[in-house]
Structure formats: structure tokens, C-alpha cells
């Protein structure tokens, strides 16, 4: 983590929040107390910024500067709003193609998925504001720079994003080993979104329940599952293949 991607010190973090600066998360020393600390938490009320209480040693490892027990992480990109992306894509006369990442925390997988999305013409990636990977220098490097050009939407929750997409006429498909249908059995015509889950837990049950359908990639080996970035690539390019066939007809 580069120091120019962080804000140190209680007053500096408060001012960054009040100025509307985008913040991924804030680390606060466990024992932190005092008037400034209380002011920080007052400013944070009602804002969707994750806060973690951590040992002082973790903060000391991140910077040698006087952090006063508080470090805020600034995203390496400007996040977009899904509610702005969808109307824009429709206005261009296109069918939206969105990829949602539910609980994915591995930066390298995220970067690899973003690289595939950009190559395949996906309109945006959606991540939740909590419990998820964020866009940092490592993610950008793994994405081969794709995260500089591909819109990333950081939404309050994947559940809310799914409901918004469905209300906007987008069919939402979840990749899951629990699915009965193979991914090739679905016709991905029209507006489409694909939800990919973390390798250990998959897409959450709450999100599986509200998706339009679940799909699986058939597996014939002994290993439990595909790497999530590989699985994402397979599903993304099935959508691309079907769309290209439609255009050719």
C-alpha cells in the first residue's frame, strides 16, 4: 500500500470525510479515545464507510508517520454509480452486461476478472462497500490497467444492486455449484448480469434466492471448484459468444 493512497491522523481523516473524499475503509487503533476520536465517529454516523478496530502495531507497519491511531484508505480510482451506468448503456442502444462480485476478497482474482471484463466489453463491475476487495495498486497491476478504464460500482450491497438491475430490466444469473442448469443452457439475450461468489463460500444464499436463475459450469475432475477468475471468464465469454452469433444472423 503506497502512502499516497492513505490519509493519516484524526483531524486529516475527519477533514477528508467532510470534504466528500471517497474512502474505502478506516483503520482505528483499538484503544483510541478522546474528544477527537468522538468527533471522528460523529462524522462517520450515517456514512457507509467500513471501520476496523486494529492493534497499534498494524498501523505502525503501514506508515512511520504520526497516524495518531487512525488511517483512512483512499481508492486508486473513482467509483461509479450503477444507477448512472445502466441508463447510459440503454441510451447508447446497447443491452447492459454487468458482472457482480459477491464476497470476493482476493486482489489478484479481482484484477484478473476485471481484465477479462474489459476485454469482453462488460459495462461495469459491481462490488459491495463492505466485506469485499477494493481497487488498489495490486488490483490495477493484476488487471493490466483494465481498472483504469472499466467502470467499477461500489454499492451498499450486492442484494440492493441485484434488485436495482432487475427493476431496470436486467436478467441476473448467479454462478453456483448448487445450480441444476449448465451455463450453456441459458439464452443470455437482452440485458444480462452475472453474479460470481467467493471461492470458499460462493454467492450468498440471500442473493441466490433473488437471482433470476442459477447456472453451473460442469466439472469432471476431483478438485472441488474452478478458480473464480477462470469461472468468470468462461461465463463472460459465453455471453459474448451468444451475442456475436446473434449479430451474425
mmCIF file of N, CA and C in Angstrom, residues 143-237:
data_model
loop_
_atom_site.group_PDB
_atom_site.id
_atom_site.type_symbol
_atom_site.label_atom_id
_atom_site.label_comp_id
_atom_site.label_asym_id
_atom_site.label_seq_id
_atom_site.Cartn_x
_atom_site.Cartn_y
_atom_site.Cartn_z
ATOM 1 N N UNK A 143 -4.835 -6.382 -13.170
ATOM 2 C CA UNK A 143 -5.818 -6.173 -14.243
ATOM 3 C C UNK A 143 -5.181 -5.665 -15.534
ATOM 4 N N UNK A 144 -3.851 -5.490 -15.516
ATOM 5 C CA UNK A 144 -3.123 -4.948 -16.677
ATOM 6 C C UNK A 144 -3.657 -3.560 -17.058
ATOM 7 N N UNK A 145 -4.082 -2.809 -16.047
ATOM 8 C CA UNK A 145 -4.576 -1.454 -16.286
ATOM 9 C C UNK A 145 -6.052 -1.364 -16.611
ATOM 10 N N UNK A 146 -6.730 -2.522 -16.695
ATOM 11 C CA UNK A 146 -8.159 -2.510 -17.059
ATOM 12 C C UNK A 146 -8.993 -1.700 -16.075
ATOM 13 N N UNK A 147 -8.594 -1.693 -14.801
ATOM 14 C CA UNK A 147 -9.370 -0.978 -13.787
ATOM 15 C C UNK A 147 -9.279 0.541 -13.932
ATOM 16 N N UNK A 148 -8.378 1.010 -14.794
ATOM 17 C CA UNK A 148 -8.341 2.440 -15.086
ATOM 18 C C UNK A 148 -9.417 2.838 -16.093
ATOM 19 N N UNK A 149 -9.922 1.877 -16.849
ATOM 20 C CA UNK A 149 -10.896 2.202 -17.909
ATOM 21 C C UNK A 149 -12.262 1.533 -17.712
ATOM 22 N N UNK A 150 -12.301 0.424 -16.983
ATOM 23 C CA UNK A 150 -13.557 -0.284 -16.745
ATOM 24 C C UNK A 150 -14.280 0.327 -15.547
ATOM 25 N N UNK A 151 -15.546 0.745 -15.692
ATOM 26 C CA UNK A 151 -16.276 1.299 -14.545
ATOM 27 C C UNK A 151 -16.434 0.265 -13.431
ATOM 28 N N UNK A 152 -16.142 0.685 -12.207
ATOM 29 C CA UNK A 152 -16.361 -0.147 -11.025
ATOM 30 C C UNK A 152 -17.369 0.574 -10.138
ATOM 31 N N UNK A 153 -18.462 -0.106 -9.827
ATOM 32 C CA UNK A 153 -19.516 0.471 -8.988
ATOM 33 C C UNK A 153 -19.418 -0.130 -7.592
ATOM 34 N N UNK A 154 -19.266 0.718 -6.606
ATOM 35 C CA UNK A 154 -19.221 0.257 -5.221
ATOM 36 C C UNK A 154 -20.573 0.578 -4.602
ATOM 37 N N UNK A 155 -21.393 -0.461 -4.425
ATOM 38 C CA UNK A 155 -22.767 -0.272 -3.963
ATOM 39 C C UNK A 155 -22.912 -0.709 -2.499
ATOM 40 N N UNK A 156 -23.977 -0.261 -1.854
ATOM 41 C CA UNK A 156 -24.196 -0.579 -0.440
ATOM 42 C C UNK A 156 -24.224 -2.080 -0.221
ATOM 43 N N UNK A 157 -24.864 -2.822 -1.110
ATOM 44 C CA UNK A 157 -24.873 -4.285 -1.009
ATOM 45 C C UNK A 157 -25.133 -4.887 -2.378
ATOM 46 N N UNK A 158 -24.686 -6.124 -2.570
ATOM 47 C CA UNK A 158 -24.949 -6.832 -3.819
ATOM 48 C C UNK A 158 -26.448 -7.099 -3.954
ATOM 49 N N UNK A 159 -27.106 -7.352 -2.835
ATOM 50 C CA UNK A 159 -28.561 -7.590 -2.855
ATOM 51 C C UNK A 159 -29.298 -6.401 -3.445
ATOM 52 N N UNK A 160 -28.969 -5.206 -2.961
ATOM 53 C CA UNK A 160 -29.617 -3.991 -3.486
ATOM 54 C C UNK A 160 -29.297 -3.804 -4.961
ATOM 55 N N UNK A 161 -28.062 -4.103 -5.343
ATOM 56 C CA UNK A 161 -27.660 -3.954 -6.747
ATOM 57 C C UNK A 161 -28.443 -4.918 -7.640
ATOM 58 N N UNK A 162 -28.633 -6.165 -7.179
ATOM 59 C CA UNK A 162 -29.402 -7.148 -7.952
ATOM 60 C C UNK A 162 -30.831 -6.654 -8.148
ATOM 61 N N UNK A 163 -31.445 -6.171 -7.063
ATOM 62 C CA UNK A 163 -32.831 -5.691 -7.146
ATOM 63 C C UNK A 163 -32.947 -4.493 -8.082
ATOM 64 N N UNK A 164 -31.976 -3.603 -8.029
ATOM 65 C CA UNK A 164 -31.979 -2.446 -8.935
ATOM 66 C C UNK A 164 -31.874 -2.899 -10.391
ATOM 67 N N UNK A 165 -30.978 -3.840 -10.664
ATOM 68 C CA UNK A 165 -30.800 -4.342 -12.036
ATOM 69 C C UNK A 165 -32.085 -4.991 -12.545
ATOM 70 N N UNK A 166 -32.710 -5.796 -11.705
ATOM 71 C CA UNK A 166 -33.960 -6.451 -12.107
ATOM 72 C C UNK A 166 -35.059 -5.437 -12.388
ATOM 73 N N UNK A 167 -35.120 -4.398 -11.564
ATOM 74 C CA UNK A 167 -36.108 -3.333 -11.790
ATOM 75 C C UNK A 167 -35.814 -2.552 -13.060
ATOM 76 N N UNK A 168 -34.554 -2.630 -13.516
ATOM 77 C CA UNK A 168 -34.144 -1.930 -14.732
ATOM 78 C C UNK A 168 -34.208 -2.819 -15.972
ATOM 79 N N UNK A 169 -34.818 -4.009 -15.823
ATOM 80 C CA UNK A 169 -34.991 -4.898 -16.975
ATOM 81 C C UNK A 169 -33.819 -5.810 -17.256
ATOM 82 N N UNK A 170 -32.920 -5.961 -16.282
ATOM 83 C CA UNK A 170 -31.736 -6.806 -16.470
ATOM 84 C C UNK A 170 -31.980 -8.172 -15.814
ATOM 85 N N UNK A 171 -31.726 -9.250 -16.569
ATOM 86 C CA UNK A 171 -31.815 -10.611 -16.023
ATOM 87 C C UNK A 171 -30.509 -10.916 -15.283
ATOM 88 N N UNK A 172 -30.644 -11.409 -14.048
ATOM 89 C CA UNK A 172 -29.471 -11.644 -13.211
ATOM 90 C C UNK A 172 -29.278 -13.139 -12.982
ATOM 91 N N UNK A 173 -28.102 -13.652 -13.360
ATOM 92 C CA UNK A 173 -27.783 -15.076 -13.229
ATOM 93 C C UNK A 173 -26.633 -15.258 -12.238
ATOM 94 N N UNK A 174 -26.806 -16.184 -11.306
ATOM 95 C CA UNK A 174 -25.760 -16.465 -10.318
ATOM 96 C C UNK A 174 -25.021 -17.740 -10.675
ATOM 97 N N UNK A 175 -23.703 -17.692 -10.614
ATOM 98 C CA UNK A 175 -22.906 -18.908 -10.800
ATOM 99 C C UNK A 175 -22.884 -19.676 -9.486
ATOM 100 N N UNK A 176 -23.313 -20.930 -9.525
ATOM 101 C CA UNK A 176 -23.369 -21.711 -8.282
ATOM 102 C C UNK A 176 -23.279 -23.201 -8.574
ATOM 103 N N UNK A 177 -22.539 -23.894 -7.708
ATOM 104 C CA UNK A 177 -22.459 -25.352 -7.823
ATOM 105 C C UNK A 177 -23.793 -26.003 -7.461
ATOM 106 N N UNK A 178 -24.675 -25.229 -6.816
ATOM 107 C CA UNK A 178 -25.997 -25.746 -6.434
ATOM 108 C C UNK A 178 -26.978 -25.740 -7.613
ATOM 109 N N UNK A 179 -26.585 -25.131 -8.723
ATOM 110 C CA UNK A 179 -27.484 -24.991 -9.872
ATOM 111 C C UNK A 179 -27.725 -26.337 -10.556
ATOM 112 N N UNK A 180 -28.868 -26.449 -11.200
ATOM 113 C CA UNK A 180 -29.190 -27.640 -11.989
ATOM 114 C C UNK A 180 -28.836 -27.439 -13.455
ATOM 115 N N UNK A 181 -28.901 -26.205 -13.921
ATOM 116 C CA UNK A 181 -28.684 -25.937 -15.347
ATOM 117 C C UNK A 181 -27.236 -25.592 -15.647
ATOM 118 N N UNK A 182 -26.712 -26.175 -16.716
ATOM 119 C CA UNK A 182 -25.394 -25.788 -17.193
ATOM 120 C C UNK A 182 -25.452 -24.381 -17.768
ATOM 121 N N UNK A 183 -24.334 -23.681 -17.688
ATOM 122 C CA UNK A 183 -24.291 -22.279 -18.128
ATOM 123 C C UNK A 183 -24.620 -22.115 -19.614
ATOM 124 N N UNK A 184 -24.394 -23.163 -20.419
ATOM 125 C CA UNK A 184 -24.666 -23.060 -21.863
ATOM 126 C C UNK A 184 -26.147 -23.255 -22.188
ATOM 127 N N UNK A 185 -26.931 -23.700 -21.201
ATOM 128 C CA UNK A 185 -28.356 -23.960 -21.454
ATOM 129 C C UNK A 185 -29.198 -22.690 -21.400
ATOM 130 N N UNK A 186 -28.608 -21.616 -20.905
ATOM 131 C CA UNK A 186 -29.325 -20.343 -20.770
ATOM 132 C C UNK A 186 -29.103 -19.489 -22.003
ATOM 133 N N UNK A 187 -30.150 -18.799 -22.418
ATOM 134 C CA UNK A 187 -30.011 -17.844 -23.517
ATOM 135 C C UNK A 187 -29.813 -16.456 -22.922
ATOM 136 N N UNK A 188 -28.629 -15.931 -23.100
ATOM 137 C CA UNK A 188 -28.286 -14.643 -22.497
ATOM 138 C C UNK A 188 -28.600 -13.492 -23.455
ATOM 139 N N UNK A 189 -29.804 -13.509 -23.996
ATOM 140 C CA UNK A 189 -30.168 -12.397 -24.876
ATOM 141 C C UNK A 189 -30.731 -11.265 -24.019
ATOM 142 N N UNK A 190 -30.650 -10.076 -24.509
ATOM 143 C CA UNK A 190 -31.142 -8.930 -23.756
ATOM 144 C C UNK A 190 -30.159 -8.506 -22.678
ATOM 145 N N UNK A 191 -30.594 -7.640 -21.781
ATOM 146 C CA UNK A 191 -29.726 -7.149 -20.706
ATOM 147 C C UNK A 191 -29.392 -8.267 -19.719
ATOM 148 N N UNK A 192 -28.106 -8.403 -19.375
ATOM 149 C CA UNK A 192 -27.636 -9.542 -18.578
ATOM 150 C C UNK A 192 -26.685 -9.075 -17.471
ATOM 151 N N UNK A 193 -26.803 -9.750 -16.315
ATOM 152 C CA UNK A 193 -25.817 -9.582 -15.243
ATOM 153 C C UNK A 193 -25.464 -10.957 -14.697
ATOM 154 N N UNK A 194 -24.196 -11.127 -14.353
ATOM 155 C CA UNK A 194 -23.710 -12.389 -13.784
ATOM 156 C C UNK A 194 -23.142 -12.118 -12.395
ATOM 157 N N UNK A 195 -23.547 -12.942 -11.431
ATOM 158 C CA UNK A 195 -23.042 -12.804 -10.060
ATOM 159 C C UNK A 195 -22.053 -13.925 -9.778
ATOM 160 N N UNK A 196 -20.837 -13.547 -9.386
ATOM 161 C CA UNK A 196 -19.804 -14.507 -9.020
ATOM 162 C C UNK A 196 -19.526 -14.392 -7.527
ATOM 163 N N UNK A 197 -19.378 -15.555 -6.843
ATOM 164 C CA UNK A 197 -19.143 -15.550 -5.404
ATOM 165 C C UNK A 197 -17.719 -15.909 -5.043
ATOM 166 N N UNK A 198 -17.407 -15.754 -3.773
ATOM 167 C CA UNK A 198 -16.077 -16.102 -3.259
ATOM 168 C C UNK A 198 -15.822 -17.595 -3.427
ATOM 169 N N UNK A 199 -14.554 -17.965 -3.587
ATOM 170 C CA UNK A 199 -14.211 -19.367 -3.845
ATOM 171 C C UNK A 199 -14.602 -20.291 -2.698
ATOM 172 N N UNK A 200 -14.533 -19.796 -1.464
ATOM 173 C CA UNK A 200 -14.818 -20.681 -0.326
ATOM 174 C C UNK A 200 -16.314 -20.783 -0.018
ATOM 175 N N UNK A 201 -17.044 -19.673 -0.191
ATOM 176 C CA UNK A 201 -18.468 -19.673 0.201
ATOM 177 C C UNK A 201 -19.438 -19.532 -0.965
ATOM 178 N N UNK A 202 -18.955 -19.086 -2.111
ATOM 179 C CA UNK A 202 -19.841 -18.887 -3.259
ATOM 180 C C UNK A 202 -20.763 -17.689 -3.069
ATOM 181 N N UNK A 203 -21.743 -17.563 -3.943
ATOM 182 C CA UNK A 203 -22.731 -16.488 -3.840
ATOM 183 C C UNK A 203 -23.584 -16.757 -2.603
ATOM 184 N N UNK A 204 -23.873 -15.719 -1.827
ATOM 185 C CA UNK A 204 -24.638 -15.899 -0.591
ATOM 186 C C UNK A 204 -26.043 -16.420 -0.888
ATOM 187 N N UNK A 205 -26.607 -17.140 0.068
ATOM 188 C CA UNK A 205 -27.951 -17.711 -0.111
ATOM 189 C C UNK A 205 -28.979 -16.614 -0.346
ATOM 190 N N UNK A 206 -28.849 -15.497 0.364
ATOM 191 C CA UNK A 206 -29.792 -14.380 0.188
ATOM 192 C C UNK A 206 -29.799 -13.904 -1.263
ATOM 193 N N UNK A 207 -28.627 -13.842 -1.862
ATOM 194 C CA UNK A 207 -28.535 -13.380 -3.251
ATOM 195 C C UNK A 207 -28.946 -14.458 -4.247
ATOM 196 N N UNK A 208 -28.638 -15.713 -3.927
ATOM 197 C CA UNK A 208 -29.074 -16.814 -4.805
ATOM 198 C C UNK A 208 -30.598 -16.836 -4.924
ATOM 199 N N UNK A 209 -31.272 -16.564 -3.807
ATOM 200 C CA UNK A 209 -32.740 -16.623 -3.789
ATOM 201 C C UNK A 209 -33.386 -15.598 -4.709
ATOM 202 N N UNK A 210 -32.766 -14.439 -4.848
ATOM 203 C CA UNK A 210 -33.425 -13.366 -5.623
ATOM 204 C C UNK A 210 -32.961 -13.294 -7.077
ATOM 205 N N UNK A 211 -31.909 -14.033 -7.422
ATOM 206 C CA UNK A 211 -31.460 -14.022 -8.823
ATOM 207 C C UNK A 211 -32.509 -14.706 -9.708
ATOM 208 N N UNK A 212 -32.522 -14.359 -10.986
ATOM 209 C CA UNK A 212 -33.495 -14.936 -11.920
ATOM 210 C C UNK A 212 -33.249 -16.415 -12.161
ATOM 211 N N UNK A 213 -31.963 -16.801 -12.097
ATOM 212 C CA UNK A 213 -31.637 -18.207 -12.302
ATOM 213 C C UNK A 213 -30.219 -18.469 -11.807
ATOM 214 N N UNK A 214 -29.926 -19.758 -11.563
ATOM 215 C CA UNK A 214 -28.568 -20.162 -11.203
ATOM 216 C C UNK A 214 -28.003 -21.031 -12.324
ATOM 217 N N UNK A 215 -26.719 -20.897 -12.568
ATOM 218 C CA UNK A 215 -26.074 -21.711 -13.603
ATOM 219 C C UNK A 215 -24.786 -22.302 -13.048
ATOM 220 N N UNK A 216 -24.404 -23.448 -13.619
ATOM 221 C CA UNK A 216 -23.154 -24.067 -13.174
ATOM 222 C C UNK A 216 -22.279 -24.415 -14.366
ATOM 223 N N UNK A 217 -20.994 -24.519 -14.084
ATOM 224 C CA UNK A 217 -20.031 -24.970 -15.087
ATOM 225 C C UNK A 217 -19.751 -26.439 -14.786
ATOM 226 N N UNK A 218 -20.003 -27.346 -15.724
ATOM 227 C CA UNK A 218 -19.792 -28.774 -15.435
ATOM 228 C C UNK A 218 -18.322 -29.075 -15.142
ATOM 229 N N UNK A 219 -18.089 -29.943 -14.177
ATOM 230 C CA UNK A 219 -16.731 -30.314 -13.799
ATOM 231 C C UNK A 219 -16.627 -31.835 -13.721
ATOM 232 N N UNK A 220 -15.514 -32.358 -14.188
ATOM 233 C CA UNK A 220 -15.354 -33.805 -14.279
ATOM 234 C C UNK A 220 -14.136 -34.320 -13.522
ATOM 235 N N UNK A 221 -13.391 -33.403 -12.913
ATOM 236 C CA UNK A 221 -12.206 -33.813 -12.155
ATOM 237 C C UNK A 221 -12.523 -34.042 -10.693
ATOM 238 N N UNK A 222 -11.486 -34.122 -9.892
ATOM 239 C CA UNK A 222 -11.662 -34.422 -8.463
ATOM 240 C C UNK A 222 -11.552 -33.164 -7.593
ATOM 241 N N UNK A 223 -11.015 -32.081 -8.136
ATOM 242 C CA UNK A 223 -10.894 -30.835 -7.363
ATOM 243 C C UNK A 223 -12.277 -30.197 -7.259
ATOM 244 N N UNK A 224 -12.565 -29.608 -6.101
ATOM 245 C CA UNK A 224 -13.917 -29.113 -5.808
ATOM 246 C C UNK A 224 -14.455 -28.044 -6.726
ATOM 247 N N UNK A 225 -13.606 -27.090 -7.134
ATOM 248 C CA UNK A 225 -14.142 -25.976 -7.920
ATOM 249 C C UNK A 225 -13.058 -25.299 -8.737
ATOM 250 N N UNK A 226 -13.506 -24.531 -9.723
ATOM 251 C CA UNK A 226 -12.591 -23.731 -10.537
ATOM 252 C C UNK A 226 -12.189 -22.472 -9.780
ATOM 253 N N UNK A 227 -11.037 -21.941 -10.111
ATOM 254 C CA UNK A 227 -10.668 -20.609 -9.641
ATOM 255 C C UNK A 227 -11.730 -19.617 -10.109
ATOM 256 N N UNK A 228 -12.102 -18.666 -9.252
ATOM 257 C CA UNK A 228 -13.222 -17.784 -9.568
ATOM 258 C C UNK A 228 -12.950 -16.895 -10.784
ATOM 259 N N UNK A 229 -11.701 -16.528 -11.014
ATOM 260 C CA UNK A 229 -11.414 -15.692 -12.184
ATOM 261 C C UNK A 229 -11.540 -16.509 -13.474
ATOM 262 N N UNK A 230 -11.176 -17.801 -13.402
ATOM 263 C CA UNK A 230 -11.334 -18.683 -14.563
ATOM 264 C C UNK A 230 -12.816 -18.925 -14.836
ATOM 265 N N UNK A 231 -13.582 -19.217 -13.775
ATOM 266 C CA UNK A 231 -15.028 -19.428 -13.925
ATOM 267 C C UNK A 231 -15.707 -18.192 -14.493
ATOM 268 N N UNK A 232 -15.288 -17.027 -14.028
ATOM 269 C CA UNK A 232 -15.854 -15.771 -14.544
ATOM 270 C C UNK A 232 -15.593 -15.630 -16.036
ATOM 271 N N UNK A 233 -14.385 -15.955 -16.447
ATOM 272 C CA UNK A 233 -14.019 -15.850 -17.867
ATOM 273 C C UNK A 233 -14.892 -16.761 -18.732
ATOM 274 N N UNK A 234 -15.133 -17.979 -18.252
ATOM 275 C CA UNK A 234 -15.956 -18.940 -19.012
ATOM 276 C C UNK A 234 -17.363 -18.388 -19.217
ATOM 277 N N UNK A 235 -17.969 -17.881 -18.137
ATOM 278 C CA UNK A 235 -19.338 -17.370 -18.223
ATOM 279 C C UNK A 235 -19.413 -16.087 -19.040
ATOM 280 N N UNK A 236 -18.469 -15.201 -18.820
ATOM 281 C CA UNK A 236 -18.464 -13.923 -19.551
ATOM 282 C C UNK A 236 -18.371 -14.173 -21.047
ATOM 283 N N UNK A 237 -17.488 -15.087 -21.447
ATOM 284 C CA UNK A 237 -17.310 -15.304 -22.888
ATOM 285 C C UNK A 237 -18.413 -16.152 -23.508
#
